[in-house]
Coordinates of C-alpha atoms in Angstrom, one line a residue:
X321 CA 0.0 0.0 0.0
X322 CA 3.0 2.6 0.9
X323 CA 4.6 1.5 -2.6
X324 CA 1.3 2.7 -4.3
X325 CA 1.0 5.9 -2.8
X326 CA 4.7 6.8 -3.4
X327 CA 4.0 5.9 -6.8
X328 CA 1.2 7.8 -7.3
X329 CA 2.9 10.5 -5.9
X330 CA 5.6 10.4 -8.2
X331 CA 3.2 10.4 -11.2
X332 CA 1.7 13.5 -10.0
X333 CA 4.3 15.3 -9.3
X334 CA 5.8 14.6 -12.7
X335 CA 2.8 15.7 -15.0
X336 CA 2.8 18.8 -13.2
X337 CA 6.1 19.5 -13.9
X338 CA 5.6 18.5 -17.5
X339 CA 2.2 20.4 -17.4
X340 CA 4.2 23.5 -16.0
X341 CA 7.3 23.0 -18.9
X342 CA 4.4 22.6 -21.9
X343 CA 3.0 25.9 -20.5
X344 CA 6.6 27.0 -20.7
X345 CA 8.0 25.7 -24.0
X346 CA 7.3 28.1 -26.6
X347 CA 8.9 31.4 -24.7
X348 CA 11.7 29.3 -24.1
X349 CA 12.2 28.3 -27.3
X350 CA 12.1 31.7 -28.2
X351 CA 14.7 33.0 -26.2
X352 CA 17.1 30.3 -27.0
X353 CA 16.5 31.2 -30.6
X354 CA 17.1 35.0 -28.9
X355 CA 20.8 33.6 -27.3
X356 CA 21.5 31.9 -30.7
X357 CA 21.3 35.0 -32.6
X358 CA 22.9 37.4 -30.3
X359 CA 26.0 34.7 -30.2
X360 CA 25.9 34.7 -33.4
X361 CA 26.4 38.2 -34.2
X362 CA 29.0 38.7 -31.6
X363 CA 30.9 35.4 -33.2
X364 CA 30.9 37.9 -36.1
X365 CA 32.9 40.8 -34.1
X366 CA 36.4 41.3 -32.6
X367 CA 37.1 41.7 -29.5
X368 CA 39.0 45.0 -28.3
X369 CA 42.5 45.3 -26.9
X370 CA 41.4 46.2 -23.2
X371 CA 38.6 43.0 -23.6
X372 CA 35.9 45.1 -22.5
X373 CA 34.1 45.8 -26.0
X374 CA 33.7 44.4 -29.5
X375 CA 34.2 46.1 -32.9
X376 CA 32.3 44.8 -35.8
X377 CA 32.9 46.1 -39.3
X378 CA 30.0 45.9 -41.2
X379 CA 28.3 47.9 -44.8
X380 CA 25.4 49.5 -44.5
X381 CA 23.6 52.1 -46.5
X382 CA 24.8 55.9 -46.2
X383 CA 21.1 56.8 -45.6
X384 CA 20.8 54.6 -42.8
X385 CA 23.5 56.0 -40.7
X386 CA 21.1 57.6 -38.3
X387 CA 18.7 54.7 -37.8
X388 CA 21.9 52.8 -36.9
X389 CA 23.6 55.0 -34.3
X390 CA 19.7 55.7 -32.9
X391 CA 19.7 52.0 -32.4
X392 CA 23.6 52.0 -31.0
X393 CA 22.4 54.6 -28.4
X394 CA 18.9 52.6 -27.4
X395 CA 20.7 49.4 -26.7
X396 CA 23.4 50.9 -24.7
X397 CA 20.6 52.5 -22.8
X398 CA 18.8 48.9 -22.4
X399 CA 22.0 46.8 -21.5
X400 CA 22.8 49.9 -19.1
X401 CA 26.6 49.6 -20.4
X402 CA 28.5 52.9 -19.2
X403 CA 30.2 52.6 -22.8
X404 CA 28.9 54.7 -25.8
X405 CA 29.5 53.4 -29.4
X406 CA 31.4 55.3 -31.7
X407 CA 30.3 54.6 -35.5
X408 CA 33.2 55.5 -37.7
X409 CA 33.8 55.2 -40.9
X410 CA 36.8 52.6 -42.6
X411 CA 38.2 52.9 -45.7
X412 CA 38.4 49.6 -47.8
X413 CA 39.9 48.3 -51.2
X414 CA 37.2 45.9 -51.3
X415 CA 34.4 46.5 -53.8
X416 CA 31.0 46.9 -52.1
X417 CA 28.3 45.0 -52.2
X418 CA 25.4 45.5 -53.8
X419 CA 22.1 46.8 -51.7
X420 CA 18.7 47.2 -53.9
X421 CA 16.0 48.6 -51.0
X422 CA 12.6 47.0 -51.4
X423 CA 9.2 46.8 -49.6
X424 CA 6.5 44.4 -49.9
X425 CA 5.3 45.3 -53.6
X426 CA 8.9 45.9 -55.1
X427 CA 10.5 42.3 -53.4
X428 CA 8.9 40.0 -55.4
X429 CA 9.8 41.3 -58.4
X430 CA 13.8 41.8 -57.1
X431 CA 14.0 38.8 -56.6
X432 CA 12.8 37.7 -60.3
X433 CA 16.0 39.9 -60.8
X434 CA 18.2 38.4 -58.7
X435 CA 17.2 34.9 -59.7
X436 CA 19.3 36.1 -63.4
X437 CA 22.1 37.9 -61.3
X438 CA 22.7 40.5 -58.7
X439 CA 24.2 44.0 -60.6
X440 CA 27.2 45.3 -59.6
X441 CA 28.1 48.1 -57.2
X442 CA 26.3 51.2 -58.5
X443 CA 24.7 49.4 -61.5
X444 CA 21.3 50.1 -62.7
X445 CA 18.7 48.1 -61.0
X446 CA 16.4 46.7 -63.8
X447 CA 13.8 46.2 -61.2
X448 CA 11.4 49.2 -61.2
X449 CA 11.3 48.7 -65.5
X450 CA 10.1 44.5 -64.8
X451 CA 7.3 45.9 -62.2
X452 CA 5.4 46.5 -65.8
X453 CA 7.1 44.5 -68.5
X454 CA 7.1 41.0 -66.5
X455 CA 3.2 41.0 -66.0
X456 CA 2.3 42.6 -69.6
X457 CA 4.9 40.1 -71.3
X458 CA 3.3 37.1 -69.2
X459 CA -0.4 38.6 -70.2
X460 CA 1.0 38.8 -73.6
X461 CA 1.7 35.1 -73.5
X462 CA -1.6 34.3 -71.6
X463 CA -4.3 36.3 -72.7
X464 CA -7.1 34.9 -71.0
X465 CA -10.0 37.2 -69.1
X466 CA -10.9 34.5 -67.1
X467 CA -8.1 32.9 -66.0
X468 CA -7.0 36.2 -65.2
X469 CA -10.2 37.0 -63.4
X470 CA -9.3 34.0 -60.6
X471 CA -5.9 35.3 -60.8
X472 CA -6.8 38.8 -59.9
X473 CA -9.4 37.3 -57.1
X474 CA -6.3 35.0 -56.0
X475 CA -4.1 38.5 -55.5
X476 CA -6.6 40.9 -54.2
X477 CA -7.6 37.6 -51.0
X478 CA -3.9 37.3 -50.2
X479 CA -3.3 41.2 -50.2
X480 CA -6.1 42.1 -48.1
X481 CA -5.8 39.6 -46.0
X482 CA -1.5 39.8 -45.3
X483 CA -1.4 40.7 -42.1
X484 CA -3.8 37.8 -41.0
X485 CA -1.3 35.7 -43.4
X486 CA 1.8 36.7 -41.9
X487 CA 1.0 36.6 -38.1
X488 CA 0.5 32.6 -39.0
X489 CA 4.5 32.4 -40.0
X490 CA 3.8 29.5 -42.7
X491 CA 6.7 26.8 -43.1
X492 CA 5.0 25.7 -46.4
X493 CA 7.8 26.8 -49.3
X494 CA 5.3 26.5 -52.0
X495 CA 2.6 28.9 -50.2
X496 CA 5.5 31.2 -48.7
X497 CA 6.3 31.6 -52.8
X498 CA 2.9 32.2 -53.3
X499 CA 2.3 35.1 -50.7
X500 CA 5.7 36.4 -51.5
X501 CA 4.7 37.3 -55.1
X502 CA 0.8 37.8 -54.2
X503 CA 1.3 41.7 -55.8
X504 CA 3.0 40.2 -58.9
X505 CA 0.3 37.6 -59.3
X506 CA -2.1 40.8 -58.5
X507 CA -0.3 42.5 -61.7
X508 CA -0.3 39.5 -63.6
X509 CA -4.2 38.9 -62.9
X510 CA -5.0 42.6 -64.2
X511 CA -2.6 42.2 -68.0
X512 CA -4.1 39.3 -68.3
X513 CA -7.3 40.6 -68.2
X514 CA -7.0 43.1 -70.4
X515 CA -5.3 41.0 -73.1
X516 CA -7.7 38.6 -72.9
X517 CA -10.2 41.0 -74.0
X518 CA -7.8 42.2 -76.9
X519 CA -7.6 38.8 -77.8
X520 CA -11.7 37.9 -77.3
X521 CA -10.7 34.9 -75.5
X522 CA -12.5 33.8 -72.0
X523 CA -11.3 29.8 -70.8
X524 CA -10.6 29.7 -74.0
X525 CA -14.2 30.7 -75.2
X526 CA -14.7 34.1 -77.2
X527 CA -17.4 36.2 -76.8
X528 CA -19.2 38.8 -79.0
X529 CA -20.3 41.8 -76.7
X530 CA -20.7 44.9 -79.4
X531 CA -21.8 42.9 -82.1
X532 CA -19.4 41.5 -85.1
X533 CA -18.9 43.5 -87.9
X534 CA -19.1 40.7 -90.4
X535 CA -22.0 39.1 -91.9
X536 CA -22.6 36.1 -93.5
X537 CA -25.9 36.2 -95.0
X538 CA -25.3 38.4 -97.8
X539 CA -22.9 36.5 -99.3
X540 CA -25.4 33.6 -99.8
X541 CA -27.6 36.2 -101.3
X542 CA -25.0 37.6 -104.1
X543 CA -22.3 35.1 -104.6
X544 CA -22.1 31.7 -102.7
X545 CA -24.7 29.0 -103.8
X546 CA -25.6 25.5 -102.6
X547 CA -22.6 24.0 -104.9
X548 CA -19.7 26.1 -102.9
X549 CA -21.1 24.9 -99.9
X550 CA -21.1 21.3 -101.1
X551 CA -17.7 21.5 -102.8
X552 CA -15.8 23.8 -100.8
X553 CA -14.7 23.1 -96.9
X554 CA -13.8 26.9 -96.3
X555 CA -15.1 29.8 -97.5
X556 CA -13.5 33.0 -97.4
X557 CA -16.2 36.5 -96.6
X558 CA -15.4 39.1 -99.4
X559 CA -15.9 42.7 -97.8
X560 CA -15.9 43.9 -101.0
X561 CA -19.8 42.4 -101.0
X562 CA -22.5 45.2 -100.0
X563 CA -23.8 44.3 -96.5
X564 CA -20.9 41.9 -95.5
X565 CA -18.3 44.5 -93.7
X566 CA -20.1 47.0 -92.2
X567 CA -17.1 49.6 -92.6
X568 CA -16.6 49.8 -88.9
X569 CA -14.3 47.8 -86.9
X570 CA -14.8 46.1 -83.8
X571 CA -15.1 48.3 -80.7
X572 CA -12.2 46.6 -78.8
X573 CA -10.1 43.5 -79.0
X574 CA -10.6 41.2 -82.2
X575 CA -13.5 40.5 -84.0
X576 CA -15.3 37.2 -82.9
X577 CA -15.3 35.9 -86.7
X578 CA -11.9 36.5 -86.9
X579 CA -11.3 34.6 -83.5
X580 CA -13.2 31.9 -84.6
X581 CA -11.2 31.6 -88.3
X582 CA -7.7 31.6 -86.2
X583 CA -9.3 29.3 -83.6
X584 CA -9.9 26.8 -86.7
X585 CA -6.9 27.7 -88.4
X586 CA -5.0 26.7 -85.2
X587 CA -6.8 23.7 -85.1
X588 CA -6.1 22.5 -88.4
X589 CA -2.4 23.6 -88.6
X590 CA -2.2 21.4 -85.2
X591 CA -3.5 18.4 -87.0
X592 CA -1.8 18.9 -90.3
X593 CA 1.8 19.0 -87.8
X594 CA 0.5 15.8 -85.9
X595 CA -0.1 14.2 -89.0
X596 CA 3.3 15.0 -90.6
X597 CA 5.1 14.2 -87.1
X598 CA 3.4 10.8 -87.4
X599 CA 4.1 10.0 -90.6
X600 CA 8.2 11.0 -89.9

């Protein structure tokens, strides 16, 4: 009976402990990760003649200089060291590095840059020109109004809804690439919808919204007959005809005859190449 109770005991007095350390976990986890970092840095720096500070030689931005002895000054103040830092500056033979400032609209399309190579020192940053010609040369390639449409509706939930996003810190490397380029994808969504309406093309569907400014029925009335139609797989309109161009073109975008000749035009060259790539 004495066993049981000291056992019983014992079990208690360990699930509160691990109760208390659960409860406990995360902030400590923090602040090792804290420790780490501030080891880290100081790994980084050499230590001083009299052993009582460090010096670290780091670059940094000119424009910066104040935000960095501001923040020199406030932890001196919060460490209450009696020591104050001096920022100086060090000449060097080495060749800078390169430093392209961005914010949350501008990073994903640096790092599209970056992916082809980092400039050198003082070398134009092709960045600010991409911020356009990326998403209109994409739409160019992908002119679809309705793909663009879930593209856009994509873009617009992840920007409104970044800080919600964010505060969940995401490990997921496919959805981090996601939310990291959710105002490219937002530029991408809005060429794409305007191309796709230049090119009348919605999932691949085209739609006629003014009215096309071709007409077929005339031509059966002056020059096709029931023979061409028999003999003849494609016809070609004439606008020379009265009544089949109506002398004005289509409002915006192409013409949905037209769409629907280089739709089947498309279709046939696709068939005529599988067939020859067979036949090889």
């Amino acid at each position: 009976y004495l066993n049981d109770i000291v056992i019983t005991q014992t079990e208690s007095h360990r699930q509160r402990l691990l109760h208390e350390a659960a409860a406990n976990l995360w902030l400590w986890g923090i602040k090792v990760k804290k420790i780490k970092a501030v080891y880290h840095i100081l790994n980084c720096c050499n230590i001083d003649v009299t052993q009582q500070c460090v010096i670290a030689e780091i670059w940094f931005p000119v424009a910066d200089t104040g935000r960095i002895k501001r923040a020199l000054q406030q932890g001196m103040e919060r460490s209450g060291s009696t020591i104050s830092p001096i920022l100086t500056v060090v000449q060097s033979k080495m060749a800078p590095p390169t430093f392209n400032r961005t914010n949350k609209f501008t990073a994903g399309f640096q790092n599209i840059v970056d992916a082809y190579g980092v400039g050198s020192y003082r070398e134009m940053n092709p960045a600010p020109y991409t911020i356009i010609t990326f998403p209109f040369l994409f739409a160019v390639m992908f002119g679809d109004c309705g793909h663009g449409a879930v593209m856009l509706a994509f873009a617009l939930w992840m920007v409104t809804n970044e800080k919600t996003l964010l505060a969940q810190k995401s490990t997921n490397e496919i959805w981090n690439t996601f939310f990291g380029g959710r105002y490219l994808i937002l530029l991408m969504g809005i060429f794409s919808i305007y191309t796709g309406f230049i090119y009348n093309d919605c999932f691949s569907k085209s739609f006629n919204i003014f009215g096309s400014s071709w007409h077929i029925r005339p031509m059966f009335n002056n020059t096709w007959k029931d023979r061409d139609l028999e003999d003849n797989q494609v016809l070609q309109l004439d606008p020379a005809v009265p009544g089949v161009y109506s002398g004005n073109p289509y409002p915006f975008g192409i013409d949905p005859v037209i769409k629907h000749n280089w739709m089947l035009i498309s279709t046939l060259k696709g068939y005529v190449y599988t067939c020859t790539f067979k036949s090889t």
